[in-house]
C-alpha cells in the first residue's frame, strides 16, 4: 500500500446556508490539518465563556474544502481515506460524490 499525504494548503468555502451542491468558488484557504477557527475563518467570536473552550472564530454550517492532486495508478488499488476530527462528511472526487464501501452511515463524531 502506498500513501499520499494530503496535508497542506486547501481551498475553503464556509457555507452558512448549507447548500447540498458543490460550491462554484472557494474564496478562502486553509492549511490542513487545522480547524476553521484556528485558521481564522468565520466571524470573530467576542464571547469568552468561563469553564468552556471558546473558539476565536465561530462558524456553524457546512465547510467545503477542495484540493487538486494526482496519483498515478491508484485505480488498480483499494483506496482508504482517513479523516480526523470531522463531523458528518461527504467526499467528492472529480465532481462526483463518493459513497462508502459499507452500507452503514459513517456520520457520527464519537470520543
PDB file of C-alpha atoms in Angstrom:
ATOM      1  CA  UNK A   1       0.000   0.000   0.000  1.00  0.00           C
ATOM      2  CA  UNK A   2       1.292   3.466  -0.803  1.00  0.00           C
ATOM      3  CA  UNK A   3       0.321   6.658   0.998  1.00  0.00           C
ATOM      4  CA  UNK A   4      -0.440  10.094  -0.340  1.00  0.00           C
ATOM      5  CA  UNK A   5      -0.096  12.915   2.171  1.00  0.00           C
ATOM      6  CA  UNK A   6      -2.865  15.446   1.524  1.00  0.00           C
ATOM      7  CA  UNK A   7      -1.850  17.860   4.262  1.00  0.00           C
ATOM      8  CA  UNK A   8      -1.069  21.391   3.174  1.00  0.00           C
ATOM      9  CA  UNK A   9      -2.947  24.249   1.524  1.00  0.00           C
ATOM     10  CA  UNK A  10      -6.577  23.623   0.570  1.00  0.00           C
ATOM     11  CA  UNK A  11      -9.190  25.966  -0.879  1.00  0.00           C
ATOM     12  CA  UNK A  12     -12.082  26.585   1.538  1.00  0.00           C
ATOM     13  CA  UNK A  13     -15.643  27.851   1.468  1.00  0.00           C
ATOM     14  CA  UNK A  14     -17.754  28.349   4.598  1.00  0.00           C
ATOM     15  CA  UNK A  15     -21.386  27.724   3.645  1.00  0.00           C
ATOM     16  CA  UNK A  16     -23.667  29.085   6.356  1.00  0.00           C
ATOM     17  CA  UNK A  17     -26.707  28.333   4.173  1.00  0.00           C
ATOM     18  CA  UNK A  18     -25.791  24.605   3.993  1.00  0.00           C
ATOM     19  CA  UNK A  19     -26.272  24.057   0.258  1.00  0.00           C
ATOM     20  CA  UNK A  20     -26.149  20.433  -0.873  1.00  0.00           C
ATOM     21  CA  UNK A  21     -24.288  21.128  -4.137  1.00  0.00           C
ATOM     22  CA  UNK A  22     -20.584  21.740  -4.668  1.00  0.00           C
ATOM     23  CA  UNK A  23     -19.728  25.443  -4.459  1.00  0.00           C
ATOM     24  CA  UNK A  24     -18.707  27.285  -7.608  1.00  0.00           C
ATOM     25  CA  UNK A  25     -15.905  29.160  -5.874  1.00  0.00           C
ATOM     26  CA  UNK A  26     -13.723  28.748  -2.807  1.00  0.00           C
ATOM     27  CA  UNK A  27     -12.700  32.251  -1.677  1.00  0.00           C
ATOM     28  CA  UNK A  28     -10.619  31.222   1.355  1.00  0.00           C
ATOM     29  CA  UNK A  29      -7.738  28.869   2.010  1.00  0.00           C
ATOM     30  CA  UNK A  30      -6.650  26.758   4.954  1.00  0.00           C
ATOM     31  CA  UNK A  31      -3.587  24.716   5.820  1.00  0.00           C
ATOM     32  CA  UNK A  32      -4.781  21.235   6.837  1.00  0.00           C
ATOM     33  CA  UNK A  33      -4.744  19.622   9.288  1.00  0.00           C
ATOM     34  CA  UNK A  34      -6.285  22.500  11.172  1.00  0.00           C
ATOM     35  CA  UNK A  35      -9.617  23.868  12.347  1.00  0.00           C
ATOM     36  CA  UNK A  36     -11.517  26.694  10.700  1.00  0.00           C
ATOM     37  CA  UNK A  37     -11.343  28.649  13.960  1.00  0.00           C
ATOM     38  CA  UNK A  38      -7.556  28.289  14.329  1.00  0.00           C
ATOM     39  CA  UNK A  39      -7.172  29.273  10.661  1.00  0.00           C
ATOM     40  CA  UNK A  40      -9.102  32.499  11.310  1.00  0.00           C
ATOM     41  CA  UNK A  41     -12.044  31.516   9.101  1.00  0.00           C
ATOM     42  CA  UNK A  42     -15.532  32.574  10.074  1.00  0.00           C
ATOM     43  CA  UNK A  43     -16.710  35.597  12.028  1.00  0.00           C
ATOM     44  CA  UNK A  44     -14.705  36.645  15.069  1.00  0.00           C
ATOM     45  CA  UNK A  45     -16.243  35.440  18.310  1.00  0.00           C
ATOM     46  CA  UNK A  46     -16.052  38.140  21.010  1.00  0.00           C
ATOM     47  CA  UNK A  47     -17.612  35.834  23.647  1.00  0.00           C
ATOM     48  CA  UNK A  48     -15.394  34.382  26.352  1.00  0.00           C
ATOM     49  CA  UNK A  49     -17.089  31.608  28.273  1.00  0.00           C
ATOM     50  CA  UNK A  50     -15.951  30.593  31.737  1.00  0.00           C
ATOM     51  CA  UNK A  51     -15.193  26.871  32.152  1.00  0.00           C
ATOM     52  CA  UNK A  52     -15.545  26.206  28.404  1.00  0.00           C
ATOM     53  CA  UNK A  53     -13.232  26.305  25.428  1.00  0.00           C
ATOM     54  CA  UNK A  54     -14.214  29.287  23.316  1.00  0.00           C
ATOM     55  CA  UNK A  55     -13.453  29.372  19.591  1.00  0.00           C
ATOM     56  CA  UNK A  56     -11.850  32.609  18.440  1.00  0.00           C
ATOM     57  CA  UNK A  57     -13.858  32.304  15.202  1.00  0.00           C
ATOM     58  CA  UNK A  58     -17.288  30.748  15.473  1.00  0.00           C
ATOM     59  CA  UNK A  59     -18.950  29.253  12.426  1.00  0.00           C
ATOM     60  CA  UNK A  60     -21.955  26.974  12.061  1.00  0.00           C
ATOM     61  CA  UNK A  61     -22.780  25.485   8.687  1.00  0.00           C
ATOM     62  CA  UNK A  62     -21.032  23.444   6.019  1.00  0.00           C
ATOM     63  CA  UNK A  63     -17.315  23.808   5.443  1.00  0.00           C
ATOM     64  CA  UNK A  64     -16.235  22.820   1.927  1.00  0.00           C
ATOM     65  CA  UNK A  65     -12.588  22.076   1.112  1.00  0.00           C
ATOM     66  CA  UNK A  66     -11.044  21.463  -2.303  1.00  0.00           C
ATOM     67  CA  UNK A  67      -7.629  20.417  -3.484  1.00  0.00           C
ATOM     68  CA  UNK A  68      -6.259  19.123  -6.756  1.00  0.00           C
ATOM     69  CA  UNK A  69      -3.939  16.147  -6.609  1.00  0.00           C
ATOM     70  CA  UNK A  70      -2.840  13.415  -8.994  1.00  0.00           C
ATOM     71  CA  UNK A  71      -1.980   9.852  -8.044  1.00  0.00           C
ATOM     72  CA  UNK A  72      -0.742   7.691 -10.885  1.00  0.00           C
ATOM     73  CA  UNK A  73      -2.056   4.127 -10.934  1.00  0.00           C
ATOM     74  CA  UNK A  74      -4.422   4.403  -7.980  1.00  0.00           C
ATOM     75  CA  UNK A  75      -7.288   2.834  -9.953  1.00  0.00           C
ATOM     76  CA  UNK A  76      -5.687  -0.612  -9.533  1.00  0.00           C
ATOM     77  CA  UNK A  77      -5.596  -0.334  -5.739  1.00  0.00           C
ATOM     78  CA  UNK A  78      -8.002  -0.262  -2.843  1.00  0.00           C
ATOM     79  CA  UNK A  79      -8.207   3.304  -1.564  1.00  0.00           C
ATOM     80  CA  UNK A  80      -8.748   4.354   2.038  1.00  0.00           C
ATOM     81  CA  UNK A  81      -9.232   7.964   3.062  1.00  0.00           C
ATOM     82  CA  UNK A  82      -8.562   8.781   6.705  1.00  0.00           C
ATOM     83  CA  UNK A  83     -10.030  11.962   8.176  1.00  0.00           C
ATOM     84  CA  UNK A  84      -9.558  13.276  11.689  1.00  0.00           C
ATOM     85  CA  UNK A  85     -11.936  15.251  13.889  1.00  0.00           C
ATOM     86  CA  UNK A  86     -14.697  15.627  11.316  1.00  0.00           C
ATOM     87  CA  UNK A  87     -18.398  15.729  11.695  1.00  0.00           C
ATOM     88  CA  UNK A  88     -20.772  14.409   9.056  1.00  0.00           C
ATOM     89  CA  UNK A  89     -18.583  14.246   5.966  1.00  0.00           C
ATOM     90  CA  UNK A  90     -19.097  13.654   2.256  1.00  0.00           C
ATOM     91  CA  UNK A  91     -16.251  13.103  -0.177  1.00  0.00           C
ATOM     92  CA  UNK A  92     -16.328  14.183  -3.811  1.00  0.00           C
ATOM     93  CA  UNK A  93     -13.838  13.044  -6.456  1.00  0.00           C
ATOM     94  CA  UNK A  94     -13.762  14.680  -9.884  1.00  0.00           C
ATOM     95  CA  UNK A  95     -17.162  16.285  -9.245  1.00  0.00           C
ATOM     96  CA  UNK A  96     -18.872  13.029  -8.205  1.00  0.00           C
ATOM     97  CA  UNK A  97     -19.855  12.153  -4.644  1.00  0.00           C
ATOM     98  CA  UNK A  98     -18.044   9.035  -3.407  1.00  0.00           C
ATOM     99  CA  UNK A  99     -20.099   6.512  -1.457  1.00  0.00           C
ATOM    100  CA  UNK A 100     -18.570   4.489   1.376  1.00  0.00           C
ATOM    101  CA  UNK A 101     -17.976   0.792   0.717  1.00  0.00           C
ATOM    102  CA  UNK A 102     -20.174  -0.342   3.591  1.00  0.00           C
ATOM    103  CA  UNK A 103     -23.858   0.451   3.746  1.00  0.00           C
ATOM    104  CA  UNK A 104     -23.618   1.780   7.308  1.00  0.00           C
ATOM    105  CA  UNK A 105     -23.575   5.532   7.783  1.00  0.00           C
ATOM    106  CA  UNK A 106     -20.239   6.858   8.963  1.00  0.00           C
ATOM    107  CA  UNK A 107     -21.529  10.224  10.085  1.00  0.00           C
ATOM    108  CA  UNK A 108     -21.039  10.378  13.824  1.00  0.00           C
ATOM    109  CA  UNK A 109     -18.437  12.033  15.981  1.00  0.00           C
ATOM    110  CA  UNK A 110     -17.506   9.781  18.884  1.00  0.00           C
ATOM    111  CA  UNK A 111     -14.885  10.208  21.568  1.00  0.00           C
TER     112      UNK A 111
END
